[in-house]
Amino acid sequence: MRALLVALALASSLGCDPGPRPPARVDLTPTRGAVVARVGDLALTDLDVAAVAAERGIAPRAALDLLVRDALLAGEARRSGLAGPVELADDAWRARIQRLLARDVEARFSEATVPAAMVEATLQARHAELAHRGLRRVVHAVWMVAADAGAPQNEAALARMLVFREELLAATHGHPTAEQFRAAARRLDAGASVRVEDLEPFDPQGRTPSASTYVPAFAEAGWALSAAEPLSEPFVTSYGVHVALLLEEVPPMTRTDDEARVIVRADLIQRARAEGARSLVLGLRQRQRVQIREAALQQVERLSRRAP
């Protein structure tokens, strides 16, 4: 019945336009119910693939990957005594797959199995995202200097950035806007390698919400700025000579470190379970025979592209 309803829905969606110039009909008859893949003794048809692709809003090839995954898990559930005969439309069968995953994957990864050291390391890496105590957002200009540059080149870059800062302070009465800063930086010597960047906010350790980390010298200089003195003195990092302008002081989050640990631990468990499920399916695929009929799959892809 399910296959018939899907076939009727597909045939209806590919039917004639009531307008005066109807599009050409697409005849599914030659491939209706054609086998696209076999997983053990289970056949997956073009209608199965089309139905999953339509339901999930994904490409036929991705839909087939999901069907193969579920078929492999269904076969394992049956061999483990958790399920009877495999039927793709059987909700009880899907529930048994979940029991298989709970037994063979989820039970292996829980709060008790996540090392405390891993939680702490992940919390530190994500602290600026989950529980920061304040962030600084800056725009900076850096006169790029190679790491092996000699003293004369470094001193020249430092002197030029000092002039840049003094001229900007004089022109803006000590409080340049972001646009004034960018415009002045763009007027630096055309022959120099100067980069101007609006950076992601960072905490005193240089950590950002996206888990990047700025070098300590940059973080220290950024956190030395204030609303009263928003423009830094020139400072040196391994990238060159910088001048930074404070744009925003992000207030501290109200979430505590303990609350952040709960989030980190849950994320680690979820990622470990997802990787465990992938490893389980990969192992099943290596042990079981999976046959894909590429020509039949390509036919489903062609029909999906032609469907209105």
Coordinates of C-alpha atoms in Angstrom, one line a residue:
M1 CA 0.0 0.0 0.0
R2 CA 2.8 2.4 0.9
A3 CA 4.6 1.8 -2.4
L4 CA 1.3 2.4 -4.3
L5 CA 0.6 5.7 -2.5
V6 CA 4.1 6.9 -3.2
A7 CA 3.7 5.9 -6.9
L8 CA 0.4 7.7 -7.1
A9 CA 1.9 10.8 -5.5
L10 CA 4.8 10.8 -7.9
A11 CA 2.6 10.2 -10.9
S12 CA 0.3 13.0 -9.8
S13 CA 3.2 15.5 -9.3
L14 CA 4.4 14.6 -12.8
G15 CA 1.0 14.9 -14.4
C16 CA -0.2 17.5 -17.0
D17 CA -0.5 21.2 -16.3
P18 CA -4.1 22.4 -16.7
G19 CA -2.8 25.4 -18.7
P20 CA -3.0 25.6 -22.4
R21 CA 0.6 24.3 -23.0
P22 CA 1.1 21.3 -20.7
P23 CA 4.6 20.1 -20.1
A24 CA 5.7 16.7 -21.4
R25 CA 4.6 13.8 -19.1
V26 CA 7.3 11.8 -17.4
D27 CA 6.6 8.1 -17.6
L28 CA 7.7 6.2 -14.5
T29 CA 6.4 2.9 -15.7
P30 CA 9.7 1.4 -17.0
T31 CA 11.4 1.8 -13.6
R32 CA 8.5 1.8 -11.1
G33 CA 9.6 -0.6 -8.3
A34 CA 13.0 -1.2 -9.9
V35 CA 15.7 -2.4 -7.4
V36 CA 18.3 0.3 -6.7
A37 CA 20.3 -1.6 -4.1
R38 CA 20.4 -4.9 -2.1
V39 CA 21.5 -5.2 1.5
G40 CA 21.7 -8.8 2.2
D41 CA 18.3 -10.2 1.3
L42 CA 16.6 -6.8 1.5
A43 CA 15.8 -5.0 -1.8
L44 CA 15.7 -1.2 -1.8
T45 CA 13.6 0.2 -4.8
D46 CA 13.5 3.4 -6.7
L47 CA 10.2 4.2 -4.9
D48 CA 11.8 3.8 -1.5
V49 CA 14.6 6.2 -2.5
A50 CA 12.2 8.7 -4.0
A51 CA 9.9 8.6 -0.9
V52 CA 12.8 9.2 1.5
A53 CA 14.3 11.9 -0.7
A54 CA 10.9 13.7 -0.8
E55 CA 10.3 13.3 2.9
R56 CA 13.7 14.6 4.0
G57 CA 14.2 17.1 1.2
I58 CA 17.5 15.5 0.2
A59 CA 19.1 14.2 -3.0
P60 CA 18.3 10.6 -4.1
R61 CA 21.9 9.5 -3.5
A62 CA 21.8 10.8 0.1
A63 CA 18.4 9.1 0.6
L64 CA 19.9 5.8 -0.6
D65 CA 22.7 6.2 1.9
L66 CA 20.2 6.6 4.7
L67 CA 18.2 3.5 3.5
V68 CA 21.4 1.4 3.4
R69 CA 22.3 2.5 6.9
D70 CA 18.9 1.6 8.3
A71 CA 18.9 -1.7 6.4
L72 CA 22.3 -2.6 7.9
L73 CA 21.1 -1.7 11.4
A74 CA 17.9 -3.6 10.8
G75 CA 19.7 -6.7 9.8
E76 CA 21.9 -6.5 12.9
A77 CA 18.9 -6.0 15.1
R78 CA 17.3 -9.1 13.6
R79 CA 20.5 -11.1 14.1
S80 CA 20.7 -9.9 17.7
G81 CA 17.1 -11.0 18.4
L82 CA 15.8 -7.5 18.7
A83 CA 13.6 -7.5 15.6
G84 CA 11.7 -9.8 13.3
P85 CA 11.6 -9.7 9.5
V86 CA 12.8 -6.4 8.1
E87 CA 10.2 -4.1 6.6
L88 CA 11.1 -0.5 5.8
A89 CA 7.7 0.8 6.7
D90 CA 7.5 -0.9 10.0
D91 CA 7.6 1.6 12.9
A92 CA 8.2 -1.3 15.4
W93 CA 11.3 -2.2 13.4
R94 CA 12.6 1.3 13.7
A95 CA 12.0 1.2 17.4
R96 CA 14.1 -1.9 17.5
I97 CA 16.9 -0.2 15.6
Q98 CA 16.9 2.4 18.4
R99 CA 17.1 -0.4 20.9
L100 CA 20.2 -1.7 19.1
L101 CA 21.8 1.7 19.1
A102 CA 21.0 2.1 22.7
R103 CA 22.6 -1.2 23.6
D104 CA 25.6 -1.2 21.3
V105 CA 26.4 2.6 21.1
E106 CA 24.7 4.8 23.7
A107 CA 25.5 2.5 26.6
R108 CA 29.2 2.8 25.8
F109 CA 29.2 6.6 26.0
S110 CA 27.6 8.3 29.0
E111 CA 28.6 10.7 31.8
A112 CA 30.4 8.0 33.5
T113 CA 32.6 7.3 30.5
V114 CA 33.7 10.8 29.6
P115 CA 37.1 11.6 31.2
A116 CA 37.0 14.7 33.5
A117 CA 40.2 15.9 31.9
M118 CA 38.6 15.9 28.5
V119 CA 35.6 17.9 29.8
E120 CA 38.0 20.4 31.4
A121 CA 40.2 20.8 28.3
T122 CA 37.1 21.2 26.1
L123 CA 35.6 23.8 28.5
Q124 CA 38.8 25.8 28.4
A125 CA 38.8 25.8 24.6
R126 CA 35.2 26.8 24.5
H127 CA 35.2 29.1 27.5
A128 CA 34.8 32.3 25.5
E129 CA 31.7 30.8 23.8
L130 CA 30.0 29.3 26.9
A131 CA 31.0 31.1 30.1
H132 CA 33.3 34.1 29.4
R133 CA 33.8 36.8 32.0
G134 CA 33.9 39.6 29.4
L135 CA 35.3 40.0 25.9
R136 CA 37.0 42.7 23.9
R137 CA 36.3 43.4 20.2
V138 CA 38.9 45.4 18.2
V139 CA 39.9 46.5 14.8
H140 CA 43.6 46.4 14.1
A141 CA 46.1 47.4 11.5
V142 CA 49.3 45.3 11.2
W143 CA 52.4 46.2 9.3
M144 CA 53.5 42.7 8.3
V145 CA 57.1 41.9 9.0
A146 CA 58.7 38.5 8.2
A147 CA 59.9 36.5 11.2
D148 CA 63.4 36.6 9.9
A149 CA 63.5 40.3 9.1
G150 CA 66.5 42.2 10.4
A151 CA 66.5 44.9 13.0
P152 CA 66.4 47.9 10.5
Q153 CA 63.2 46.6 8.9
N154 CA 61.5 46.0 12.3
E155 CA 62.5 49.4 13.5
A156 CA 61.2 51.1 10.4
A157 CA 57.8 49.4 10.7
L158 CA 57.6 50.3 14.4
A159 CA 58.5 54.0 13.6
R160 CA 55.9 54.2 10.8
M161 CA 53.1 52.7 12.9
L162 CA 54.0 55.1 15.7
V163 CA 53.5 58.0 13.3
F164 CA 50.2 56.4 12.1
R165 CA 49.0 56.4 15.7
E166 CA 50.0 59.9 16.5
E167 CA 48.5 61.3 13.3
L168 CA 45.2 59.5 14.0
L169 CA 45.1 60.7 17.6
A170 CA 45.6 64.3 16.5
A171 CA 43.0 64.1 13.7
T172 CA 40.3 62.6 16.0
H173 CA 41.1 64.2 19.4
G174 CA 42.1 60.8 20.8
H175 CA 38.9 58.9 20.0
P176 CA 38.8 57.7 16.4
T177 CA 35.8 55.9 15.0
A178 CA 36.2 52.5 13.4
E179 CA 35.8 54.0 10.0
Q180 CA 38.4 56.7 10.6
F181 CA 40.8 54.1 11.8
R182 CA 40.3 51.9 8.7
A183 CA 40.6 54.9 6.4
A184 CA 43.8 56.0 8.0
A185 CA 45.2 52.5 7.9
R186 CA 44.4 52.3 4.2
R187 CA 46.5 55.4 3.6
L188 CA 49.7 53.8 4.9
D189 CA 52.5 53.4 2.4
A190 CA 51.2 51.5 -0.6
G191 CA 54.4 49.5 -0.9
A192 CA 54.0 48.1 2.6
S193 CA 52.3 44.9 3.5
V194 CA 49.5 46.3 5.7
R195 CA 46.4 44.3 6.8
V196 CA 43.4 45.8 8.4
E197 CA 41.0 43.4 10.2
D198 CA 37.9 43.5 12.4
L199 CA 38.5 40.6 14.7
E200 CA 36.2 38.3 16.7
P201 CA 35.9 39.2 20.3
F202 CA 38.4 37.6 22.7
D203 CA 38.9 37.0 26.4
P204 CA 42.0 37.9 28.4
Q205 CA 43.7 34.6 27.3
G206 CA 43.0 35.4 23.6
R207 CA 40.2 32.8 23.3
T208 CA 37.3 33.5 21.0
P209 CA 33.8 32.1 20.8
S210 CA 34.7 30.1 17.7
A211 CA 37.6 28.4 19.7
S212 CA 40.3 30.3 17.9
T213 CA 43.1 31.8 20.1
Y214 CA 45.1 34.9 19.5
V215 CA 48.7 35.2 20.5
P216 CA 49.3 36.3 24.1
A217 CA 50.9 39.7 23.1
F218 CA 47.8 40.6 21.1
A219 CA 45.4 39.6 23.8
E220 CA 47.4 41.5 26.4
A221 CA 47.4 44.7 24.2
G222 CA 43.7 44.4 23.5
W223 CA 42.8 44.1 27.1
A224 CA 44.9 47.1 28.1
L225 CA 42.5 49.3 26.1
S226 CA 39.5 51.1 27.6
A227 CA 36.8 53.5 26.6
A228 CA 39.0 56.4 27.9
E229 CA 42.0 55.3 25.9
P230 CA 40.7 53.1 23.0
L231 CA 43.8 53.3 20.7
S232 CA 46.8 51.2 21.5
E233 CA 50.5 52.0 21.3
P234 CA 52.3 50.1 18.5
F235 CA 53.0 46.5 19.7
V236 CA 54.9 43.6 18.2
T237 CA 53.8 40.0 17.6
S238 CA 55.1 37.3 15.4
Y239 CA 53.0 38.7 12.6
G240 CA 54.4 42.2 12.6
V241 CA 53.7 45.6 14.2
H242 CA 50.1 46.3 15.3
V243 CA 47.9 49.2 16.3
A244 CA 44.5 48.3 17.7
L245 CA 41.3 50.2 18.3
L246 CA 38.8 49.1 20.9
L247 CA 35.3 48.8 19.4
E248 CA 33.3 47.0 22.1
E249 CA 33.5 45.7 25.7
V250 CA 31.3 42.6 25.7
P251 CA 29.8 42.1 29.2
P252 CA 30.3 38.9 31.1
M253 CA 27.9 35.9 30.6
T254 CA 25.8 34.9 33.6
R255 CA 26.3 31.1 32.9
T256 CA 28.6 29.6 35.5
D257 CA 31.5 27.2 34.7
D258 CA 29.6 24.3 36.3
E259 CA 26.7 25.0 34.0
A260 CA 29.0 25.2 31.0
R261 CA 30.5 21.8 32.0
V262 CA 27.1 20.2 31.7
I263 CA 26.8 21.6 28.2
V264 CA 30.3 20.4 27.3
R265 CA 29.8 16.9 28.7
A266 CA 26.5 16.5 26.8
D267 CA 28.1 17.6 23.6
L268 CA 31.0 15.2 24.0
I269 CA 28.6 12.3 24.7
Q270 CA 26.6 13.2 21.6
R271 CA 29.6 13.4 19.4
A272 CA 31.0 10.1 20.8
R273 CA 27.7 8.4 20.2
A274 CA 27.5 9.7 16.6
E275 CA 31.0 8.5 15.9
G276 CA 30.2 5.2 17.5
A277 CA 27.1 4.8 15.3
R278 CA 29.2 5.6 12.2
S279 CA 31.8 3.0 13.2
L280 CA 29.1 0.4 13.8
V281 CA 27.5 1.0 10.3
L282 CA 31.0 1.0 8.7
G283 CA 31.8 -2.3 10.3
L284 CA 28.4 -3.8 9.2
R285 CA 29.0 -2.6 5.7
Q286 CA 32.4 -4.3 5.6
R287 CA 30.9 -7.6 6.8
Q288 CA 27.7 -7.6 4.8
R289 CA 27.2 -7.6 1.1
V290 CA 25.8 -4.2 -0.2
Q291 CA 25.1 -4.0 -3.9
I292 CA 24.3 -0.7 -5.6
R293 CA 22.8 -0.6 -9.0
E294 CA 24.3 2.7 -10.2
A295 CA 22.2 2.8 -13.4
A296 CA 18.9 2.5 -11.5
L297 CA 20.1 5.2 -9.0
Q298 CA 21.0 7.5 -11.8
Q299 CA 17.5 7.0 -13.3
V300 CA 16.0 8.2 -10.0
E301 CA 18.3 11.2 -10.0
R302 CA 17.3 12.1 -13.5
L303 CA 13.6 11.8 -12.7
S304 CA 14.0 13.9 -9.6
R305 CA 15.6 16.7 -11.6
R306 CA 12.8 16.6 -14.2
A307 CA 10.0 16.6 -11.7
P308 CA 8.2 20.0 -11.4

